[in-house]
Coordinates of C-alpha atoms in Angstrom, one line a residue:
X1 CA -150.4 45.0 -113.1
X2 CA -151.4 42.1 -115.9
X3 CA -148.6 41.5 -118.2
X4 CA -149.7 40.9 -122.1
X5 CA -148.1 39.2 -125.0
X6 CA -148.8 39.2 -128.4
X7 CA -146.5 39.4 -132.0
X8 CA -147.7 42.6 -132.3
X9 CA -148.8 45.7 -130.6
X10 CA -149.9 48.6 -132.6
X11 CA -150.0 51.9 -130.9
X12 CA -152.9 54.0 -132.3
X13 CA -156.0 52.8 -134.1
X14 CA -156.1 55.5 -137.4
X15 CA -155.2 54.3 -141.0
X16 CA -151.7 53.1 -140.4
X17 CA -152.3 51.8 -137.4
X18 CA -155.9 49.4 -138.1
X19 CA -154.3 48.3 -141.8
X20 CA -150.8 47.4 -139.5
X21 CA -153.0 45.2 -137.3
X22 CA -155.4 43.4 -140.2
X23 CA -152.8 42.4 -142.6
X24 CA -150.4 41.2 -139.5
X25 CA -153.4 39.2 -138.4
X26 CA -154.3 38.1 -142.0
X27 CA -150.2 36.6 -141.9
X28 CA -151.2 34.9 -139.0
X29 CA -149.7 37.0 -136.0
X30 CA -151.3 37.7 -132.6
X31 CA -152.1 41.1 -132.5
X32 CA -153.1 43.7 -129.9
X33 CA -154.5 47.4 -131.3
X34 CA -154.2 50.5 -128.6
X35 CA -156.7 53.4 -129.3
X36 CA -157.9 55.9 -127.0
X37 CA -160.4 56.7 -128.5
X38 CA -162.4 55.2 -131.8
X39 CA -160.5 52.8 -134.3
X40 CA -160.3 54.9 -137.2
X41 CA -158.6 57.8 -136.4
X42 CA -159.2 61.5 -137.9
X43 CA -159.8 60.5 -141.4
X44 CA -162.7 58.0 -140.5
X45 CA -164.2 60.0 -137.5
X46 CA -162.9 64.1 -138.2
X47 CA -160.8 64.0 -141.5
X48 CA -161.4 62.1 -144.7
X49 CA -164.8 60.5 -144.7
X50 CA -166.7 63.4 -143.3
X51 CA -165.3 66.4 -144.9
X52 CA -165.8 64.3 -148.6
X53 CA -169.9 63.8 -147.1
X54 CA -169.6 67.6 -146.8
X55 CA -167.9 68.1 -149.7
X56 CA -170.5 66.2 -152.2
X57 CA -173.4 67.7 -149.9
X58 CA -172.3 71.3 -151.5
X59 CA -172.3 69.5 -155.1
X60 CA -175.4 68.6 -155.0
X61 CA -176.4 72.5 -153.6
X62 CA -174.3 73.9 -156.5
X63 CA -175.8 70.7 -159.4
X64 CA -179.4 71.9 -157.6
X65 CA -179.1 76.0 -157.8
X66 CA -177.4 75.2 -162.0
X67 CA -180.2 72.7 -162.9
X68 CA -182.3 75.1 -165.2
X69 CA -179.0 75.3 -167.3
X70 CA -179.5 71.8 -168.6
X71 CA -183.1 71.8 -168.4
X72 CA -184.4 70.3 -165.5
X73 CA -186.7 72.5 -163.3
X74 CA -185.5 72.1 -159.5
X75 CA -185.7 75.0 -157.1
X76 CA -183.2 75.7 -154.4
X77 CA -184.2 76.3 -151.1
X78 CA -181.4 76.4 -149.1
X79 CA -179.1 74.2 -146.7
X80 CA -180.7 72.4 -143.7
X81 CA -177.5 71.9 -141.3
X82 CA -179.1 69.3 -138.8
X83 CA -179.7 67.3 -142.3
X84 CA -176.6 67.4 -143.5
X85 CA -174.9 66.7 -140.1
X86 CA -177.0 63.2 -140.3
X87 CA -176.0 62.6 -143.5
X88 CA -172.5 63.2 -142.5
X89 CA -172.8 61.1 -139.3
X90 CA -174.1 57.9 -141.0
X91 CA -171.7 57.8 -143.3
X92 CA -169.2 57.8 -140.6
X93 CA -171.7 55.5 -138.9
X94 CA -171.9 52.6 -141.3
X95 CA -167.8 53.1 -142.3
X96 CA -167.4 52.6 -138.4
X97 CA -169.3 49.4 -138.0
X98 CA -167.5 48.1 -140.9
X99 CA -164.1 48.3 -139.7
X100 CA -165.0 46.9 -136.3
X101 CA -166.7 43.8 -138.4
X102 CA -163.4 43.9 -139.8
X103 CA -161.2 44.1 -136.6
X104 CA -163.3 41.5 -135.2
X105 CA -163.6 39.2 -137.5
X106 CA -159.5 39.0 -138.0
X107 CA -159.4 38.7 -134.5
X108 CA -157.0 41.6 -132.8
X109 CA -157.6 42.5 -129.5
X110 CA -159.0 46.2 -129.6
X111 CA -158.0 48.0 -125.9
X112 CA -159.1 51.3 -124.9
X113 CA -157.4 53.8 -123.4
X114 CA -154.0 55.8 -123.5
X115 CA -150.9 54.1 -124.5
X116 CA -147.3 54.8 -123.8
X117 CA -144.5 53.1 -125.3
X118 CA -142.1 51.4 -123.0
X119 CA -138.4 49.4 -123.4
X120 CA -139.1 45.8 -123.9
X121 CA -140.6 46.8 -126.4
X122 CA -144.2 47.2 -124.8
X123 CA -146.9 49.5 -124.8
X124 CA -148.7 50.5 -121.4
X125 CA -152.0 51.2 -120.7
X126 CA -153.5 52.4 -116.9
X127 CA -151.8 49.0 -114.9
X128 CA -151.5 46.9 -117.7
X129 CA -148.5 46.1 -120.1
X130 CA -148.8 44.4 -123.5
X131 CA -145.3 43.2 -124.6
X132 CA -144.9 42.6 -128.3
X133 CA -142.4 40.6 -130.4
X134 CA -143.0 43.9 -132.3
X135 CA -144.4 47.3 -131.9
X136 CA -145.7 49.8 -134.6
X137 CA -146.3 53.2 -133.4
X138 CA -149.1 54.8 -135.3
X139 CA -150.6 57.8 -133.1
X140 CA -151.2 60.1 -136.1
X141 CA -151.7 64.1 -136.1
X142 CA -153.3 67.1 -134.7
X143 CA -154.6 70.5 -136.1
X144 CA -151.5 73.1 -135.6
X145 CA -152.6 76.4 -135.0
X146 CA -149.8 79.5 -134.7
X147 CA -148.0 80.8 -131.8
X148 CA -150.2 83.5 -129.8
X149 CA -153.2 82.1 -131.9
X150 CA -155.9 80.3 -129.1
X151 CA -158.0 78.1 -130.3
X152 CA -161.9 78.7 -129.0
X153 CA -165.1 80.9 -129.6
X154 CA -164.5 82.0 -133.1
X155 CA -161.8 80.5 -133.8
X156 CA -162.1 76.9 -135.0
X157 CA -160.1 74.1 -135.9
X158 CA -161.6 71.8 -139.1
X159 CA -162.7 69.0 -136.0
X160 CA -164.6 72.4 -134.5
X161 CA -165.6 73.4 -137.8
X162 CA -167.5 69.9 -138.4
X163 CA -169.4 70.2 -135.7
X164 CA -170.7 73.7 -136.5
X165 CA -174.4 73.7 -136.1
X166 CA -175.0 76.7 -138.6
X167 CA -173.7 78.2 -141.7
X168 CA -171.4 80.9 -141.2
X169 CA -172.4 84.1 -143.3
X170 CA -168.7 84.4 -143.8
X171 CA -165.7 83.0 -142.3
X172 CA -161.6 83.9 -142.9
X173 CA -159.6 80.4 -143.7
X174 CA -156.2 80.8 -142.2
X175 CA -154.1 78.2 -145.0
X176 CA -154.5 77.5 -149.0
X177 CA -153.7 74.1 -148.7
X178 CA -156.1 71.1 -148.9
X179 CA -157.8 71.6 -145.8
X180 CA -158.2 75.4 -146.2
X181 CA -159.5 74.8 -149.8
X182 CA -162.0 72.5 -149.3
X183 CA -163.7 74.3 -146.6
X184 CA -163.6 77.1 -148.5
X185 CA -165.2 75.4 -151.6
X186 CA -168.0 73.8 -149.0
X187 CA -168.8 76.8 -147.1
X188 CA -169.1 79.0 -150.2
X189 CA -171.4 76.2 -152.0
X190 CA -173.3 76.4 -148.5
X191 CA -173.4 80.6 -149.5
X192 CA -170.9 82.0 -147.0
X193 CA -168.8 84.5 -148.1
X194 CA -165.2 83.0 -148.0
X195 CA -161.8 84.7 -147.6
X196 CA -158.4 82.6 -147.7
X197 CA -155.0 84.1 -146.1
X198 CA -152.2 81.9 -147.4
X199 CA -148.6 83.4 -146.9
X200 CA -146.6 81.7 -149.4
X201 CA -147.7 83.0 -153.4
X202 CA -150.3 80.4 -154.4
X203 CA -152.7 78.2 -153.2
X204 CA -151.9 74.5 -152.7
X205 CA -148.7 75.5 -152.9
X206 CA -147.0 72.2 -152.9
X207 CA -148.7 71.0 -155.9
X208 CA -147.3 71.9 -159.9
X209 CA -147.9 75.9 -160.4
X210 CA -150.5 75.4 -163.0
X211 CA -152.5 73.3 -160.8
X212 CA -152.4 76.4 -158.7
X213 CA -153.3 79.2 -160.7
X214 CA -156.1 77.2 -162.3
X215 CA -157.6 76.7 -159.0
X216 CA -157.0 80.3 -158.3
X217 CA -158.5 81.6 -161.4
X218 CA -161.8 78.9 -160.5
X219 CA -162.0 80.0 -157.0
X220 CA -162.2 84.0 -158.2
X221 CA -164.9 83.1 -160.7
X222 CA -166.8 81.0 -157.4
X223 CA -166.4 84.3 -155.7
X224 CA -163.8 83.3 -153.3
X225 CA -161.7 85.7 -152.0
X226 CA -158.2 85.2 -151.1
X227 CA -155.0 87.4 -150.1
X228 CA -151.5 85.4 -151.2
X229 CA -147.8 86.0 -150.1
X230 CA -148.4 88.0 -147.0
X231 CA -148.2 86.5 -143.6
X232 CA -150.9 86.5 -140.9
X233 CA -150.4 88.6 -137.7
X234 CA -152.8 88.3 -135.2
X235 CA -156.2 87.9 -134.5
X236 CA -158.9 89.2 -131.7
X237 CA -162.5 88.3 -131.6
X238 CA -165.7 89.2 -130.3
X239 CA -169.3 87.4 -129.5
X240 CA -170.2 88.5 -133.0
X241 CA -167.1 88.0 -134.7
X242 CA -162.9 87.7 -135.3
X243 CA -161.0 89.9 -137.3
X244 CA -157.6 88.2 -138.9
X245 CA -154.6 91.0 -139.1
X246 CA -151.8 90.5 -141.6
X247 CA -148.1 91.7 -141.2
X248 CA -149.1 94.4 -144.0
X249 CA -151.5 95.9 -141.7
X250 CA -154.5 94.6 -143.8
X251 CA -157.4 93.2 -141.7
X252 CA -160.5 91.1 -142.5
X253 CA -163.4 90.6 -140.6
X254 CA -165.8 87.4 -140.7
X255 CA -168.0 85.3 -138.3
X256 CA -165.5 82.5 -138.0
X257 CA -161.7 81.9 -138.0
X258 CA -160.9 78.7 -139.5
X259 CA -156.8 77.8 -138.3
X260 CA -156.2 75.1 -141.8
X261 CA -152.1 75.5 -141.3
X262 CA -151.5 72.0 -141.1
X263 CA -151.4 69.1 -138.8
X264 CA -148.2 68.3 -135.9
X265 CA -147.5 64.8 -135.2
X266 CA -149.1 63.6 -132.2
X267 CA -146.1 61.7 -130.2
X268 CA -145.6 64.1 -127.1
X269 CA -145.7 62.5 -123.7
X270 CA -146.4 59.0 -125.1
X271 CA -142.7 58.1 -123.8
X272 CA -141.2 57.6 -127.5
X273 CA -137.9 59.5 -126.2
X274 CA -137.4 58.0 -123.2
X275 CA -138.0 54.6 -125.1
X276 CA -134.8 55.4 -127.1
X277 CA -137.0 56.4 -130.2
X278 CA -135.4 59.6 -132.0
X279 CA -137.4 62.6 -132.2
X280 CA -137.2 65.6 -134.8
X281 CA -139.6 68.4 -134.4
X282 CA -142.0 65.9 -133.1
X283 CA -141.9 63.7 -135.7
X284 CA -140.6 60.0 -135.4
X285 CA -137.5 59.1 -137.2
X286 CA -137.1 56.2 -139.5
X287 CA -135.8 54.5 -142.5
X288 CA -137.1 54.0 -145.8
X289 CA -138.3 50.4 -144.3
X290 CA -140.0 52.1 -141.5
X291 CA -137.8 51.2 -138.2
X292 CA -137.0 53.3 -135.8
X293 CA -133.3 53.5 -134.1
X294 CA -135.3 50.9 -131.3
X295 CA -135.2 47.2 -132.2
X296 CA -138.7 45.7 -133.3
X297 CA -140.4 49.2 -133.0
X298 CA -141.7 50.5 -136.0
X299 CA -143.5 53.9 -137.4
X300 CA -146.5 54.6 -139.8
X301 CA -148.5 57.3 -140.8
X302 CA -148.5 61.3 -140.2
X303 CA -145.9 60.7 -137.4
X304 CA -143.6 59.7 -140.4
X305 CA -142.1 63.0 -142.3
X306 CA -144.0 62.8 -145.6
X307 CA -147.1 63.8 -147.1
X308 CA -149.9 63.3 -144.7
X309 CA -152.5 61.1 -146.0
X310 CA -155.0 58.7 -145.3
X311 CA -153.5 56.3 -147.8
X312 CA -149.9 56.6 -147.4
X313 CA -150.7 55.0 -143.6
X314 CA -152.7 52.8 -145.1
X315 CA -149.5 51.8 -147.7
X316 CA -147.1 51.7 -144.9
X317 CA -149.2 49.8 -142.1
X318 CA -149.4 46.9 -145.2
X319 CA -145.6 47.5 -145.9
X320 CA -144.9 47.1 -141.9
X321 CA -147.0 44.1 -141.1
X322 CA -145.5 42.0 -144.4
X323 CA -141.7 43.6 -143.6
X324 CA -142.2 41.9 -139.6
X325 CA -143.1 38.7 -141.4
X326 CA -140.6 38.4 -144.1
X327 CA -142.4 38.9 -147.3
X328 CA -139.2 41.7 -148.3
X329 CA -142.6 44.3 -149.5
X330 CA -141.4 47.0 -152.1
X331 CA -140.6 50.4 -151.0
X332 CA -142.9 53.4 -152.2
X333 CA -141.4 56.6 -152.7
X334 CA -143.7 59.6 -151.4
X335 CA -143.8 60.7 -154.6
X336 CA -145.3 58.2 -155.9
X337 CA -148.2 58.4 -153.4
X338 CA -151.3 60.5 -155.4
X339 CA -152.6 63.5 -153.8
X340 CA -156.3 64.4 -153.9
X341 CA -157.7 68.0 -153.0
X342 CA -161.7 67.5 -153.4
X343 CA -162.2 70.8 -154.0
X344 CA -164.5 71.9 -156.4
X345 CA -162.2 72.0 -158.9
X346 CA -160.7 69.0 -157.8
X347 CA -157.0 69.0 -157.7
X348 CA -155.1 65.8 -158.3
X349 CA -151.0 64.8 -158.5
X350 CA -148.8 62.1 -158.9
X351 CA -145.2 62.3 -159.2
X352 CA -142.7 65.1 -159.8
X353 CA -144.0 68.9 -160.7
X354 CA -142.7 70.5 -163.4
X355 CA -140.3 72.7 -161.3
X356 CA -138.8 69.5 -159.6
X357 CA -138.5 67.3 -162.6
X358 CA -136.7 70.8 -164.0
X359 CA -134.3 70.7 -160.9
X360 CA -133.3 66.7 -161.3
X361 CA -133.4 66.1 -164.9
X362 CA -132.7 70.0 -166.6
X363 CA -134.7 71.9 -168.0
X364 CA -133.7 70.9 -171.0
X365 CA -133.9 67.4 -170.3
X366 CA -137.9 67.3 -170.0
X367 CA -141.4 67.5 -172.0
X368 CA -144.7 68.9 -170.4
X369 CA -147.6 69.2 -172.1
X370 CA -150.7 70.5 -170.3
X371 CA -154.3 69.2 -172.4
X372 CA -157.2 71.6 -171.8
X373 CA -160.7 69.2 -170.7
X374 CA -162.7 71.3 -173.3
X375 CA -161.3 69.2 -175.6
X376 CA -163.2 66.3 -173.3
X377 CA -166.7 65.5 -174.3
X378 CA -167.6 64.1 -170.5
X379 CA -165.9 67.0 -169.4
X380 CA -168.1 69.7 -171.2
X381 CA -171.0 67.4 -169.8
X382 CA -170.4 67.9 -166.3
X383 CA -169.6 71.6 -167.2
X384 CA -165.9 71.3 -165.8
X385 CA -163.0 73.2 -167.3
X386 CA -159.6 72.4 -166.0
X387 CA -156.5 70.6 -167.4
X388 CA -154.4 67.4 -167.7
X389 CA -150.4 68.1 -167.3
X390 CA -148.1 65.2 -167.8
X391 CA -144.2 65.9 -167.0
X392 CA -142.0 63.3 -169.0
X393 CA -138.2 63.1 -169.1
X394 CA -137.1 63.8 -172.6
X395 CA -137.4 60.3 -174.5
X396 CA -137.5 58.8 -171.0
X397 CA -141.0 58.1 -168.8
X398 CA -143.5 59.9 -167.2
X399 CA -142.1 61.7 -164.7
X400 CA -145.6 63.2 -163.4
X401 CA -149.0 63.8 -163.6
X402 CA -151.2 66.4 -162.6
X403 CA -155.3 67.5 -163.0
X404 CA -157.4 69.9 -162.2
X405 CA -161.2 69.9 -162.8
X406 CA -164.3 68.2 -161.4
X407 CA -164.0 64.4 -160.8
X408 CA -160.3 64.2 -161.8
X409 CA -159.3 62.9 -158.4
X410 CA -160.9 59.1 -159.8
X411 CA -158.3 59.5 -162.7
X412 CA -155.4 59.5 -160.6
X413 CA -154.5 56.1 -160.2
X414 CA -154.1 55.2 -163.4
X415 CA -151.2 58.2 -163.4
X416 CA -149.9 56.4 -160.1
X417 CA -149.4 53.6 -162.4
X418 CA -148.0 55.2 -164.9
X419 CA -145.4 56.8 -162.9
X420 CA -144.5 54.1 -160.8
X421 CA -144.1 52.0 -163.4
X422 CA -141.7 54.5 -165.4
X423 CA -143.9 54.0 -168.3
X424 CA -142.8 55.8 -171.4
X425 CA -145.5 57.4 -173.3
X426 CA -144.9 55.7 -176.5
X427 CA -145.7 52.2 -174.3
X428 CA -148.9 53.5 -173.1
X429 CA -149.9 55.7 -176.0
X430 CA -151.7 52.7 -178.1
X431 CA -154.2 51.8 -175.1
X432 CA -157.3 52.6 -175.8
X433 CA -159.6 54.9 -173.0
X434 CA -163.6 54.8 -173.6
X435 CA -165.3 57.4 -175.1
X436 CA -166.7 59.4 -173.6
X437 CA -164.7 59.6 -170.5
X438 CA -162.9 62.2 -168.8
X439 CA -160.1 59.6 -168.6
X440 CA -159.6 60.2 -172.5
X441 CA -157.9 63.2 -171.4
X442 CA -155.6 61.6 -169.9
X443 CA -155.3 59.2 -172.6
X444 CA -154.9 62.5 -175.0
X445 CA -152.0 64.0 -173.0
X446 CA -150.0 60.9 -173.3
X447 CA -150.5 60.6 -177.2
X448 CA -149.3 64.0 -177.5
X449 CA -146.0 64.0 -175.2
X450 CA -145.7 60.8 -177.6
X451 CA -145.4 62.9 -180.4
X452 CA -149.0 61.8 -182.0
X453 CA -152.0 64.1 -180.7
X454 CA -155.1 62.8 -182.0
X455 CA -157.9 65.4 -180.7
X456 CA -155.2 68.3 -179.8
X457 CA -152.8 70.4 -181.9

């Protein structure tokens, strides 16, 4: 057994974990990154990066199959799936080879394999032991599927559904939430017939209710199918197909079954109990400045209770590295983190809904106004309907913001601004957006909970 030391150890190499170990080492610490398997993670490798390659590969299908509509002759002759894999692949490629440039260059030590936590604290891997002034555990999530429902054949995962060599005729999505809408929006731009089974009443259900119903109506008009409010049963399969039964007895019947119910944090058997770590469902427990009940060990990412995402372990691996060295970083609520669906409509959100702003402030005691992108010249270019929502307190700031519509998912950091900042309307009302620009819309929706609507009534 070789014993290691460095300031830090970071246990998994995903978003939290590799932006943990680069701005540690960019404040000067030793560092030492455990990954079993790529640095990365899911969103680099099975997640964010690919799906999005998948997800503008069915743009340009749908842009190709509508091009007589704005006058340019193109035919359509349908989806090569060995091409769009290597498209997919060397995106992933090149983002890969970056980040180990990256890694490299700020010197951690990358070491391959399984790691457990252990007292000290220290993370082993196989004979070795690498003691750290500090450990972060960062081991992200997994695809959760649902008691009595295997996983295999027919039934596929969204890391199985990646590596699908074919386009399914039809396929039954098992979730309305952002993984179970986006494959739905690829596959059907890909021509599959596409049929979502979400139990609770609307799709993305955790985003503001007219967020969902405009997605709803844009799906039904894109010819996706979708039952809502009734739960799933079972499901059996054969070599030619699975059929999904609900608790109402209803069945439907597809080539695939894609499980999209969400992702479980991945910290069984990695000795985070026995460590004296606390445990809740599987998830790590930790303050609002990241530490775990264990002195100098540290959590990041989906094993956190939060929202999920790519960038919020990004936010907190920064937040954990400067906190080990002093620099006191600011605390980000989760709600202040933007959610993306890339959808086609994209969905986009920032802050509190309309509902929860209702349930702290009143409703009495807030202003929403939703502005409709046909009053948006860029918008009626790209040929995108959708809307802008912005949730203020009465006479107080901008409590949230929330998009629907093609592209809208680049807008929302400037509503991330606005929202974190506790801007009021009337502040922000007198900046200028350029015309023509779907951010304009934006811009529009704050003039008019400012109580000054220039292109809207």
């Amino acid at each position: 057994m070789t014993d290691h030391s460095f300031d830090l150890v970071v246990l998994g190499g995903g978003s939290g974990g590799y932006a943990a170990a680069l701005r540690a080492a960019e404040l000067g610490k030793t560092v030492a990154l455990v990954e079993k398997d790529k640095v990365g993670g899911t969103c680099l490798h099975r997640g964010c990066i690919p799906t999005k390659a998948l997800l503008h590969a069915a743009e340009v299908a749908d842009t190709t199959r509508d091009a007589a509509a704005i006058g340019i002759r193109a035919t359509f002759d349908g989806i090569d799936p060995s091409g769009v894999r290597a498209y997919r692949e060397g995106i992933v490629a090149k983002k890969y080879k970056g980040l180990e440039g990256l890694v490299k260059a700020r010197g951690i030590t990358v070491v391959t394999g399984e790691g457990r936590l252990e007292a000290g604290p220290a993370v082993r891997v196989g004979d070795d032991l690498y003691r750290g002034a500090d450990v972060v555990l960062a081991t992200g999530s997994f695809s959760r599927t649902l008691p009595g429902l295997e996983i295999g054949g027919r039934i596929l995962t969204s890391e199985h559904a990646l590596e699908l060599d074919e386009i399914p005729g039809s396929v039954v999505i098992l979730g309305g939430g952002v993984i179970g809408v986006e494959f739905a929006s690829v596959w059907r731009s890909f021509g599959s017939e596409v049929t979502i089974v979400e139990a609770l009443d609307h799709l993305v259900p955790n985003e503001d209710l007219a967020l969902s119903k405009g997605l709803e109506r844009a799906f039904r008009r894109r010819g996706i199918q979708y039952s809502l409010g009734v739960r799933f049963q079972s499901a059996t399969q054969t070599a030619d197909a699975v059929t999904a039964t609900l608790e109402d007895g209803k069945t439907f019947t597809a080539d695939y079954l894609l499980v999209a119910v969400g992702r479980g944090p991945a910290t069984a058997g990695l000795g985070y109990e026995e460590a004296g770590v606390t445990i809740d469902r599987g998830f790590v427990i930790a303050d609002e400045r990241l530490r775990t009940g264990v002195d100098h060990v540290w959590a990041v990412g989906d094993i956190v209770p939060g929202p999920q995402l790519a960038h919020r372990g990004f936010q907190q691996g920064i937040f954990v590295a400067e906190e080990i060295a002093g620099l006191s970083p600011v605390v980000i609520p989760d709600a202040h983190i933007p959610k993306v669906t890339y959808s086609h409509p994209e969905v986009a959100s920032v802050g509190l809904t309309e509902a929860q702003a209702a349930d702290a402030h009143g409703a009495d005691g807030i202003v929403a106004y939703e502005y409709n992108l046909a009053g948006n010249g860029k918008s009626e270019i790209l040929g995108t309907s959708g809307i802008v929502k912005v949730v203020r307190a009465k006479e107080g700031p901008v409590l949230g913001v929330h998009l629907i519509g093609d592209r809208v998912g680049e807008l929302i950091t400037e509503g991330q601004l606005v929202v974190g900042w506790e801007a009021h309307p009337e502040d922000i009302a007198p900046f200028i957006h350029a015309h023509p620009t779907q951010s304009e819309a934006l811009g529009e929706a704050f003039l008019a909970v400012a109580g000054k609507p220039l292109h809207a009534l």
